[in-house]
């Protein structure tokens, strides 16, 4: 099976969907002639031309709003935010228009729109560029949120997102763009709302999404080799819709859960997961549900410190050892 | 801004010269229907206890919606702000569905999920009804973009208030509209106030608000909104510029609202002198002026006018009855119309947990 980068997997997904449906177009800052700030859209403008791949001025509220309006008439925009951190400039469009128009129109309108881009800390760009807004966006009924952790998932989820008839927000990760995974050549789709058990284990569940999944896998390796603890790693992949069944099945099997999350703790995705577990699997638990989140302050710049602000394998191991 | 009636040069405009008597009378009837609808809505708001929230009345501005929208074509699309009853009715939405929406009924245009500020009729090319000031301005851009993308000759009319022009997203939309040559017409309904703040206290401008378009190398114009001939004469070139040349325009239309900002405007009589309101009501009322115009043209009698008004009143009364007798949405309806995939129960809509109530 070919081994490709997360970036290339996304690029392939976009190219395949552009070729498949002429209503799909890509829009964002530097996505066309510059090939994308992170090269995710590399080569697409040369191949598909001005109509299908559009460079915008730096005007997030306008081009996100434009894309929502265009989706009302049946186009399928794929909007790149250079960073999801810039979504706040377009927050009204994203939350009030993408999130509420279907409902407020009594279901007369649907918005087949994708907004994608990186949403992560860990690259020493300071607090303004390091937000992880999946929790606050998933807080809005009407939108869907996916956070792929591997190249395989990135491609399959992106293709699904583009074909979905509701607004889907895909949060990528600049630290993963250059990482490689096996990705089949044949076409495949990964449904939203289906988690993936990335490592089986009987002693404890690590439940994560996005890059925190990769961090959890490293922690699971350490736990296995140094502490003889068999951790299961559940990758949510999709935040909303959420695969509650897989979460509960894992917890019922292992009786212990540590939730790993690059969100800040308050109102994080992991906070929602913790609520679900205590409500539905309380009797299955042998220990309190614990969390490893990004340390609760704006993202610090200092490179060595930012490394430890995000969840690390060491912090996960330490948390696990406190209950296992 | 003082408005004066200068019908003469505008009567001669091509779009007006070709009007039939029946069409002119239809405009009157539409304005009367909007006026009557809102008077009833206000009464019901105050007496029935069944209408909640805000109710932004359009009374005094009717000639803007009726005049501009009388020129729309099959491939033209419309999006507006929250003071939207006028556009909604002028777009052909029925009084029943609109009144029922105000009453929060399942038979409302948005099934009771939108309310006064959020009327929608996409089947009639009417895309809302938007509650966030200027939030609709990039949506108008997107509708225009989609037309151009699909190679359809049409345009988008996007309405906003004089208070919306200072939102960044509107300015950003003007830039993209001109930069990308999109067929959108921004219509600023300048009623001189945004809530209790006058235009002078809101905006820095030279000449008029529309003139800001100059900075974006974009066409603009202004007119009085009390006379349908003038509104149509000034709107038509903007629509044609959009349809034929795919170029945007900002059109500023001077108008006035008679009521407070919303029914719940505690200061309705504080930031405007009563004499000012009275002056507009008596000297500049678009319905009275149009009625007089039609009398002068000899195509309408007072008896006919009274008949039209009575018909509008009867239609409104029926809509109130319809709304009152309509069922409320069921509690389970809270969860429909959130995700289209869930509503259609597609495989995507059946996979994973979408709602987190329990
Ligand atoms: C972003 C935002 N800010 C404030 C409000 C509250 N608000 C609603 S309407 C309004 C005044 C707007 O005036 P204008 O644009 O002139 O429209 P008009 O009411 O005159 O039709 C305000 C402040 C809002 N709905 N949205
Ligand atoms: Mg105003």
XYZ file of C-alpha atoms and ligand atoms in Angstrom:
709
model
C 0.000 0.000 0.000
C 1.335 3.472 -0.827
C 2.656 5.503 2.087
C 1.777 9.186 1.756
C 1.677 12.281 3.896
C -1.400 13.607 5.649
C -1.033 16.663 3.393
C -1.013 14.558 0.231
C -4.008 12.567 1.442
C -5.983 15.782 1.831
C -4.759 17.017 -1.533
C -5.878 13.782 -3.175
C -9.282 14.004 -1.510
C -9.773 17.549 -2.780
C -8.609 16.684 -6.289
C -10.875 13.640 -6.484
C -13.917 15.576 -5.340
C -13.172 18.522 -7.641
C -13.000 16.072 -10.531
C -16.139 14.257 -9.452
C -18.535 17.178 -8.986
C -18.349 20.477 -10.820
C -20.260 22.216 -8.029
C -17.261 21.725 -5.763
C -14.868 24.652 -5.614
C -12.013 25.647 -3.345
C -11.786 29.119 -1.916
C -9.430 30.782 0.523
C -6.312 32.818 1.040
C -3.336 31.702 -1.070
C -5.008 28.432 -2.049
C -4.511 28.840 -5.810
C -1.437 30.518 -7.231
C 0.631 30.199 -4.049
C -0.364 26.505 -3.740
C -1.709 26.911 -0.201
C 0.012 28.325 2.862
C 0.614 24.717 3.972
C 0.591 23.294 0.439
C -2.562 21.287 1.021
C -4.022 22.624 -2.235
C -0.783 22.278 -4.202
C -1.300 21.841 -7.931
C -5.083 22.141 -7.815
C -5.233 25.566 -9.427
C -2.983 24.440 -12.295
C -5.192 21.440 -12.815
C -8.666 22.887 -12.278
C -8.233 26.570 -13.098
C -9.534 29.897 -11.843
C -13.161 28.941 -11.660
C -12.676 26.009 -9.312
C -9.788 27.203 -7.140
C -10.065 30.813 -6.001
C -7.603 33.025 -4.193
C -9.328 35.513 -1.912
C -8.186 38.697 -0.266
C -7.677 38.505 3.506
C -11.338 38.776 4.299
C -12.532 35.716 6.202
C -15.980 37.009 7.095
C -16.681 37.895 3.461
C -15.458 34.702 1.815
C -16.950 32.417 4.447
C -20.263 34.291 4.128
C -20.019 34.209 0.352
C -19.520 30.461 0.485
C -22.544 29.984 2.724
C -24.633 32.047 0.303
C -23.310 30.078 -2.656
C -24.122 26.784 -0.917
C -27.738 27.937 -0.560
C -27.941 27.744 -4.351
C -26.448 24.256 -4.444
C -22.745 24.891 -4.881
C -20.413 22.897 -2.629
C -17.698 25.260 -1.431
C -14.621 23.946 0.329
C -13.323 26.917 2.255
C -9.752 26.917 3.499
C -8.980 28.886 6.620
C -5.235 29.387 6.698
C -5.626 28.658 10.412
C -8.861 27.783 12.185
C -7.723 30.462 14.633
C -8.890 32.985 12.027
C -12.409 31.609 12.195
C -13.134 34.140 14.905
C -13.034 36.890 12.301
C -15.847 35.029 10.529
C -17.481 33.697 13.681
C -20.841 35.341 13.022
C -21.014 33.795 9.569
C -19.992 30.383 10.871
C -22.243 30.220 13.895
C -25.261 32.312 12.948
C -25.416 31.674 9.244
C -23.861 28.250 8.635
C -25.171 27.002 11.967
C -28.683 28.450 12.142
C -30.089 29.186 8.684
C -31.406 25.702 8.084
C -33.224 25.703 11.384
C -34.592 29.218 11.156
C -35.922 28.513 7.683
C -37.862 25.549 9.014
C -35.689 23.178 7.020
C -36.237 24.858 3.672
C -32.531 25.456 3.168
C -29.514 23.236 3.571
C -25.892 24.243 3.342
C -23.511 21.728 1.747
C -20.378 23.516 2.805
C -16.978 22.465 4.114
C -14.644 24.682 6.080
C -11.216 23.197 6.621
C -7.767 24.142 7.829
C -5.333 23.476 10.634
C -6.424 23.863 14.256
C -3.567 23.120 16.591
C -0.986 24.422 18.970
C 2.591 23.275 19.196
C 4.194 25.309 16.442
C 5.479 28.287 18.448
C 3.273 30.833 16.760
C 1.773 32.238 19.929
C -1.730 32.252 21.322
C -3.492 33.953 18.386
C -2.533 31.157 15.991
C -2.923 28.134 18.237
C -6.625 27.769 18.899
C -8.458 24.451 18.832
C -12.072 25.520 18.303
C -13.585 22.065 17.745
C -15.279 22.077 21.135
C -16.886 25.481 20.744
C -17.983 24.783 17.186
C -19.337 21.350 18.039
C -21.400 23.168 20.640
C -23.620 24.390 17.787
C -26.336 21.971 16.687
C -26.538 22.280 12.922
C -22.853 21.880 12.192
C -20.608 18.839 12.048
C -17.011 18.662 13.174
C -14.303 16.147 12.275
C -10.674 15.964 13.427
C -8.639 13.380 11.489
C -5.517 11.993 13.163
C -3.976 10.086 10.246
C -3.558 10.463 6.505
C -5.984 7.604 5.943
C -8.658 9.255 8.060
C -7.945 12.689 6.623
C -8.662 11.533 3.104
C -11.730 9.470 3.890
C -13.275 12.072 6.180
C -12.574 14.951 3.790
C -14.282 13.189 0.904
C -17.277 12.422 3.101
C -17.400 15.996 4.349
C -17.529 17.346 0.807
C -20.382 15.007 -0.118
C -22.335 15.694 3.065
C -25.298 18.036 2.676
C -24.780 19.773 6.032
C -21.984 22.195 6.957
C -18.923 20.184 7.983
C -15.869 21.690 9.644
C -12.683 19.677 9.242
C -9.870 20.482 11.638
C -6.442 19.439 10.507
C -3.069 19.758 12.165
C 0.080 21.396 10.833
C 2.222 19.005 12.884
C 0.671 16.074 11.049
C 0.812 17.466 7.496
C 4.284 15.987 6.924
C 3.671 12.660 8.720
C 3.090 9.557 6.640
C 0.647 6.648 6.784
C -0.527 3.915 4.502
C -3.355 5.020 2.255
C -4.901 2.705 -0.349
C -5.120 3.783 -3.939
C -8.737 2.684 -4.334
C -11.420 5.157 -3.442
C -12.895 4.931 0.072
C -15.015 7.075 2.352
C -15.061 7.215 6.139
C -18.453 8.079 7.585
C -18.784 10.855 10.129
C -19.852 9.601 13.528
C -17.708 6.466 13.535
C -14.767 6.298 15.936
C -11.782 4.078 15.302
C -10.080 1.876 17.865
C -6.490 2.538 16.907
C -5.029 0.137 19.470
C -6.785 -2.619 21.360
C -6.200 -3.033 25.070
C -7.942 -4.477 28.097
C -6.735 -2.396 31.037
C -7.676 1.167 30.303
C -9.161 3.383 27.573
C -7.354 6.418 26.222
C -9.970 8.421 24.324
C -8.676 11.146 22.036
C -9.090 12.955 18.737
C -6.753 14.602 16.254
C -3.098 14.687 17.135
C -3.894 13.736 20.734
C -4.573 10.293 19.262
C -0.994 10.083 18.046
C 0.234 11.214 21.458
C -1.985 8.606 23.111
C -0.573 5.847 20.909
C 2.928 6.809 22.030
C 1.790 6.752 25.656
C 0.164 3.349 25.133
C 3.464 2.038 23.842
C 5.293 3.263 26.961
C 2.572 1.871 29.225
C 2.885 -1.524 27.570
C 6.649 -1.722 27.680
C 7.462 -0.070 30.959
C 4.382 -0.676 33.082
C 2.733 -3.740 31.637
C -0.524 -1.837 31.160
C -2.498 -2.603 28.015
C -4.142 0.670 27.011
C -6.817 0.827 24.349
C -6.723 3.944 22.160
C -10.060 5.177 20.832
C -9.817 7.863 18.162
C -13.087 9.782 17.957
C -12.341 11.056 14.411
C -15.666 12.836 14.351
C -16.740 15.095 17.217
C -20.264 15.828 16.054
C -21.839 13.456 15.197
C -20.152 11.449 17.931
C -19.701 7.697 18.154
C -20.976 7.262 21.672
C -21.291 3.488 21.335
C -17.615 2.887 20.675
C -16.659 5.084 23.627
C -18.990 3.221 25.977
C -18.037 -0.208 24.637
C -14.385 0.509 25.330
C -15.038 1.838 28.823
C -17.261 -1.126 29.668
C -14.430 -3.384 28.638
C -11.540 -1.635 30.398
C -13.376 0.010 33.349
C -10.958 2.947 33.310
C -10.743 5.986 31.070
C -8.271 8.793 30.582
C -9.401 11.375 28.068
C -6.695 13.075 26.050
C -7.493 16.385 24.419
C -5.567 19.319 22.921
C -8.460 21.591 23.906
C -8.197 23.703 27.017
C -10.047 21.856 29.782
C -13.047 24.167 30.280
C -15.835 22.979 28.021
C -13.430 20.774 26.081
C -14.487 17.852 23.911
C -13.208 15.654 26.733
C -15.568 17.404 29.154
C -18.484 16.240 27.028
C -17.089 12.713 26.810
C -16.614 12.633 30.586
C -20.227 13.667 31.077
C -21.416 10.890 28.785
C -19.290 8.226 30.493
C -20.361 9.112 34.007
C -23.982 9.221 32.952
C -24.054 5.993 30.978
C -21.237 3.822 32.293
C -20.914 4.875 35.903
C -21.336 1.355 37.246
C -18.685 0.037 34.887
C -16.021 2.380 36.194
C -13.346 1.250 38.624
C -11.779 4.699 38.853
C -12.688 8.315 38.207
C -12.527 9.504 34.622
C -9.413 11.651 34.302
C -8.334 14.074 31.619
C -5.081 15.224 30.036
C -5.728 18.520 28.254
C -3.692 21.443 27.051
C -2.535 23.319 30.158
C -5.080 25.995 30.902
C -3.515 29.231 29.687
C -3.238 30.932 26.304
C -0.713 29.091 24.137
C 2.762 30.062 25.278
C 5.334 30.932 22.640
C 8.532 29.631 24.253
C 9.211 26.476 22.223
C 10.350 24.153 25.037
C 7.437 25.258 27.201
C 4.814 24.976 24.529
C 5.823 21.325 24.125
C 4.791 20.618 27.683
C 1.684 22.785 27.526
C 0.167 20.331 25.076
C -0.611 16.775 26.188
C 2.584 14.710 26.128
C 3.028 10.936 26.357
C 4.699 11.511 29.742
C 1.729 13.416 31.158
C -0.618 10.731 29.897
C 1.475 7.958 31.448
C 1.588 9.783 34.755
C -2.189 10.276 34.756
C -2.764 6.643 33.878
C -0.474 5.434 36.648
C -2.485 7.433 39.159
C -5.499 5.168 38.583
C -4.106 1.934 37.164
C -32.258 64.041 4.692
C -35.321 65.810 3.338
C -37.158 63.930 0.683
C -39.239 65.625 -1.937
C -41.548 64.238 -4.519
C -40.118 64.649 -7.968
C -42.159 62.164 -9.864
C -42.094 63.898 -13.187
C -38.693 62.897 -14.585
C -39.106 59.355 -13.323
C -42.491 58.724 -14.889
C -40.734 58.963 -18.194
C -38.248 56.225 -17.385
C -38.642 53.258 -19.713
C -39.543 50.859 -16.882
C -42.325 53.182 -15.814
C -43.661 54.223 -19.217
C -44.416 50.609 -20.035
C -46.398 49.970 -16.859
C -50.042 49.083 -17.264
C -52.770 50.545 -15.091
C -53.301 47.115 -13.572
C -49.643 46.910 -12.581
C -49.729 50.325 -10.972
C -52.818 49.387 -9.034
C -51.160 46.164 -8.008
C -48.313 48.147 -6.427
C -50.841 50.044 -4.361
C -52.501 46.864 -3.319
C -49.167 45.353 -2.274
C -48.279 48.395 -0.170
C -51.702 48.338 1.451
C -51.316 44.653 2.212
C -47.950 45.246 3.915
C -49.323 48.185 5.911
C -52.428 46.318 6.981
C -50.479 43.193 7.809
C -48.186 45.057 10.143
C -50.955 47.024 11.811
C -52.633 43.742 12.620
C -49.361 42.204 13.748
C -48.828 45.132 16.095
C -52.341 44.802 17.484
C -51.916 41.090 17.990
C -48.530 41.655 19.601
C -50.081 44.048 22.088
C -53.312 42.229 22.791
C -53.131 38.511 22.071
C -50.068 37.650 24.107
C -49.173 35.120 21.445
C -46.421 36.949 19.597
C -43.073 37.085 21.332
C -39.723 38.742 20.880
C -39.060 41.584 18.516
C -41.399 42.969 15.895
C -39.680 45.454 13.589
C -42.322 47.253 11.589
C -41.738 48.439 8.053
C -44.562 51.005 7.981
C -43.456 54.048 6.013
C -40.925 52.100 3.935
C -43.325 50.096 1.749
C -42.460 51.761 -1.545
C -38.887 50.533 -1.226
C -39.732 46.831 -1.100
C -42.616 47.043 -3.540
C -40.794 49.317 -5.981
C -37.476 47.489 -6.080
C -38.954 43.998 -6.054
C -41.447 44.822 -8.787
C -38.442 44.686 -11.115
C -37.153 41.299 -10.135
C -36.843 38.611 -12.742
C -37.041 34.853 -12.608
C -33.318 34.457 -11.909
C -33.021 37.249 -9.378
C -32.542 36.394 -5.726
C -33.230 38.398 -2.600
C -31.791 38.492 0.902
C -32.557 41.032 3.600
C -32.112 42.083 7.203
C -34.524 41.675 10.077
C -37.051 44.409 9.208
C -38.311 42.068 6.585
C -42.099 41.741 6.495
C -42.252 44.134 3.545
C -39.815 42.225 1.376
C -41.385 38.901 2.349
C -44.893 39.908 1.274
C -43.595 41.692 -1.823
C -41.820 38.453 -2.768
C -45.140 36.683 -2.820
C -45.147 35.025 0.570
C -48.662 34.616 1.883
C -50.014 36.523 4.848
C -51.095 33.256 6.388
C -47.628 31.752 6.560
C -46.151 35.061 7.760
C -48.740 35.710 10.472
C -48.545 32.094 11.606
C -44.775 32.464 11.912
C -45.250 35.475 14.191
C -47.606 33.350 16.278
C -44.930 30.633 16.472
C -47.145 28.104 14.722
C -46.169 24.970 12.813
C -47.897 26.442 9.758
C -45.560 29.454 9.773
C -43.170 29.976 6.896
C -40.347 28.680 9.085
C -42.570 26.276 11.056
C -42.387 28.631 14.004
C -38.614 28.261 14.217
C -37.568 31.634 12.861
C -39.903 34.366 14.043
C -40.368 37.899 12.760
C -36.732 38.455 11.782
C -36.295 35.119 10.026
C -38.820 34.661 7.249
C -37.611 32.506 4.335
C -39.081 31.401 1.010
C -36.321 29.877 -1.091
C -38.941 28.543 -3.522
C -39.602 32.206 -4.333
C -35.898 33.116 -4.376
C -36.251 34.752 -0.978
C -33.329 33.782 1.262
C -34.319 35.557 4.511
C -34.772 37.448 6.908
C -31.480 37.796 8.938
C -31.234 39.005 12.519
C -27.594 39.986 12.739
C -27.032 43.492 11.427
C -25.117 43.131 8.101
C -24.803 39.356 8.527
C -26.728 38.953 5.271
C -24.353 41.087 3.227
C -21.858 38.350 2.312
C -24.748 35.933 1.740
C -25.923 38.269 -1.010
C -22.446 38.067 -2.419
C -22.652 34.276 -2.366
C -26.004 34.153 -4.155
C -24.552 36.420 -6.844
C -21.394 34.310 -6.987
C -23.427 31.124 -7.490
C -25.355 32.682 -10.378
C -22.149 33.696 -12.067
C -20.535 30.308 -11.379
C -23.492 28.537 -12.970
C -23.583 30.927 -15.907
C -27.104 32.096 -15.076
C -28.012 35.643 -16.044
C -29.552 37.072 -12.897
C -28.658 39.081 -9.840
C -29.045 39.340 -6.104
C -30.773 42.197 -4.329
C -29.353 42.477 -0.832
C -31.083 44.856 1.572
C -29.514 46.490 4.604
C -30.163 49.425 6.910
C -28.244 52.654 7.346
C -26.951 51.220 10.613
C -25.466 48.189 8.868
C -23.010 50.095 6.722
C -20.430 50.355 9.484
C -20.068 46.624 9.921
C -16.760 45.342 8.640
C -18.383 42.457 6.818
C -20.406 44.841 4.655
C -17.309 46.790 3.666
C -15.511 43.511 3.007
C -18.429 42.397 0.854
C -18.254 45.553 -1.250
C -14.605 44.865 -1.878
C -15.225 41.308 -3.069
C -18.291 42.335 -5.071
C -16.263 44.778 -7.084
C -13.013 42.803 -7.173
C -14.784 39.719 -8.522
C -17.407 41.575 -10.548
C -20.372 39.930 -8.888
C -23.983 40.654 -9.888
C -25.176 41.979 -6.554
C -27.118 45.143 -5.764
C -26.845 46.397 -2.200
C -29.887 48.431 -1.287
C -29.401 50.616 1.753
C -32.780 51.481 3.183
C -31.803 54.701 4.868
C -34.535 55.489 7.362
C -32.128 57.821 9.148
C -31.952 55.845 12.373
C -30.418 52.688 13.682
C -32.427 52.050 16.818
C -32.058 55.363 18.655
C -28.932 56.537 16.866
C -29.281 58.966 14.000
C -27.333 58.588 10.796
C -25.237 61.605 11.784
C -24.241 59.992 15.054
C -23.442 56.654 13.311
C -21.589 57.288 10.148
C -18.745 59.349 8.775
C -19.421 59.999 5.131
C -19.198 62.523 2.378
C -22.452 63.181 0.551
C -24.225 59.941 1.314
C -23.599 56.436 2.574
C -23.699 54.863 -0.878
C -20.846 57.074 -2.009
C -18.490 54.868 -0.040
C -18.798 52.509 -3.015
C -16.605 54.969 -4.869
C -13.636 53.691 -2.892
C -14.275 50.202 -4.268
C -14.548 51.419 -7.842
C -18.170 50.482 -7.780
C -21.300 52.156 -9.165
C -23.686 53.792 -6.706
C -26.795 55.900 -6.739
C -29.344 57.329 -4.375
C -32.994 58.134 -4.516
C -36.080 58.924 -2.561
C -38.043 55.938 -1.373
C -41.436 57.560 -1.209
C -42.336 57.283 -4.843
C -42.470 54.015 -6.705
C -41.618 55.619 -10.033
C -38.398 56.991 -8.668
C -37.496 53.765 -6.880
C -38.067 51.766 -10.053
C -36.273 54.240 -12.295
C -33.198 54.116 -10.074
C -33.294 50.392 -9.348
C -33.572 49.217 -12.939
C -30.132 50.392 -14.123
C -28.560 48.719 -11.092
C -30.299 45.431 -11.832
C -29.354 45.635 -15.489
C -25.747 46.436 -14.636
C -25.699 43.292 -12.529
C -27.460 41.051 -15.025
C -25.846 42.311 -18.214
C -22.385 43.406 -17.083
C -22.052 41.405 -13.888
C -21.143 44.559 -12.000
C -22.332 45.442 -8.493
C -24.067 48.622 -7.341
C -24.886 50.272 -4.043
C -28.255 52.003 -4.141
C -29.239 54.146 -1.180
C -32.931 54.795 -0.796
C -34.125 57.509 1.592
C -37.093 56.408 3.635
C -38.620 56.645 7.104
C -40.112 54.303 9.657
C -43.167 55.450 11.583
C -42.961 53.168 14.583
C -40.209 52.603 17.090
C -37.238 50.471 16.202
C -39.197 47.461 17.398
C -42.472 47.219 19.235
C -40.367 46.902 22.346
C -38.625 50.270 21.716
C -38.968 52.001 25.069
C -37.464 55.184 23.692
C -39.486 55.320 20.486
C -40.565 58.864 21.146
C -37.332 60.172 22.669
C -34.783 60.226 19.883
C -37.134 61.683 17.281
C -39.358 64.699 17.655
C -43.071 63.885 17.283
C -43.292 66.647 14.659
C -40.699 64.845 12.564
C -42.682 61.620 12.596
C -45.885 63.519 11.916
C -44.304 65.301 8.954
C -43.350 62.056 7.299
C -46.687 60.456 8.007
C -48.670 63.291 6.518
C -46.432 64.628 3.744
C -44.295 61.697 2.721
C -46.373 58.599 3.144
C -45.601 56.356 0.172
C -49.076 54.853 0.084
C -50.936 58.159 0.150
C -48.561 59.635 -2.421
C -48.980 56.693 -4.764
C -52.723 56.744 -4.334
C -52.805 60.446 -5.243
C -50.568 59.773 -8.212
C -52.980 57.148 -9.500
C -55.957 59.438 -8.965
C -54.131 62.130 -10.917
C -53.453 59.689 -13.711
C -57.146 58.862 -13.735
C -56.622 55.145 -13.322
C -57.949 54.781 -9.786
C -61.069 56.020 -8.039
C -61.482 56.556 -4.341
C -64.018 53.783 -4.274
C -61.541 51.380 -5.886
C -58.864 52.395 -3.411
C -61.232 51.726 -0.546
C -62.005 48.341 -2.037
C -58.324 47.428 -2.238
C -57.845 48.472 1.350
C -60.847 46.469 2.457
C -59.538 43.424 0.603
C -56.162 43.797 2.319
C -57.872 44.122 5.686
C -59.948 41.035 5.040
C -56.894 39.051 3.999
C -55.140 40.110 7.196
C -58.112 39.214 9.362
C -58.153 35.792 7.771
C -54.415 35.406 8.409
C -54.922 36.191 12.092
C -57.665 33.596 12.274
C -55.439 31.108 10.443
C -52.551 31.780 12.808
C -54.670 31.505 15.945
C -56.217 28.256 14.849
C -53.009 26.699 13.627
C -51.248 24.082 15.742
C -48.046 24.811 17.600
C -44.964 22.828 16.644
C -44.751 19.616 18.681
C -41.953 19.374 21.252
C -40.329 16.710 19.042
C -40.138 19.284 16.243
C -37.427 21.064 18.220
C -35.036 18.492 16.760
C -36.076 18.499 13.133
C -34.605 20.889 10.570
C -31.254 20.942 12.342
C -29.387 18.546 10.015
C -30.681 17.768 6.556
C -29.055 14.329 6.622
C -30.884 13.498 9.852
C -34.199 14.802 8.534
C -33.848 12.651 5.438
C -32.573 9.711 7.474
C -29.778 9.079 5.009
C -27.019 6.679 6.104
C -25.047 9.750 7.190
C -28.017 10.949 9.188
C -28.288 7.608 10.977
C -24.633 7.300 11.973
C -23.403 8.620 15.303
C -24.991 10.791 17.928
C -26.233 14.172 16.730
C -28.085 15.459 19.776
C -26.771 15.432 23.318
C -29.844 15.695 25.480
C -29.267 12.361 27.144
C -24.464 42.624 15.034
C -25.654 43.241 15.651
N -25.495 44.291 16.481
C -26.578 44.866 17.056
C -27.839 44.383 16.822
C -29.043 45.001 17.516
N -29.773 45.816 16.526
C -30.745 45.267 15.796
S -31.312 46.302 14.677
C -30.286 47.532 15.140
C -30.340 48.844 14.413
C -30.020 48.696 12.968
O -30.398 49.837 12.251
P -30.450 49.902 10.687
O -29.387 49.075 10.090
O -30.468 51.323 10.312
O -31.829 49.209 10.284
P -33.309 49.699 10.636
O -33.626 49.197 12.002
O -33.328 51.151 10.570
O -34.161 49.052 9.617
C -29.506 47.114 16.188
C -28.505 47.939 16.875
C -27.948 43.270 15.951
N -29.127 42.692 15.694
N -26.867 42.746 15.355
Mg -32.056 52.542 9.851
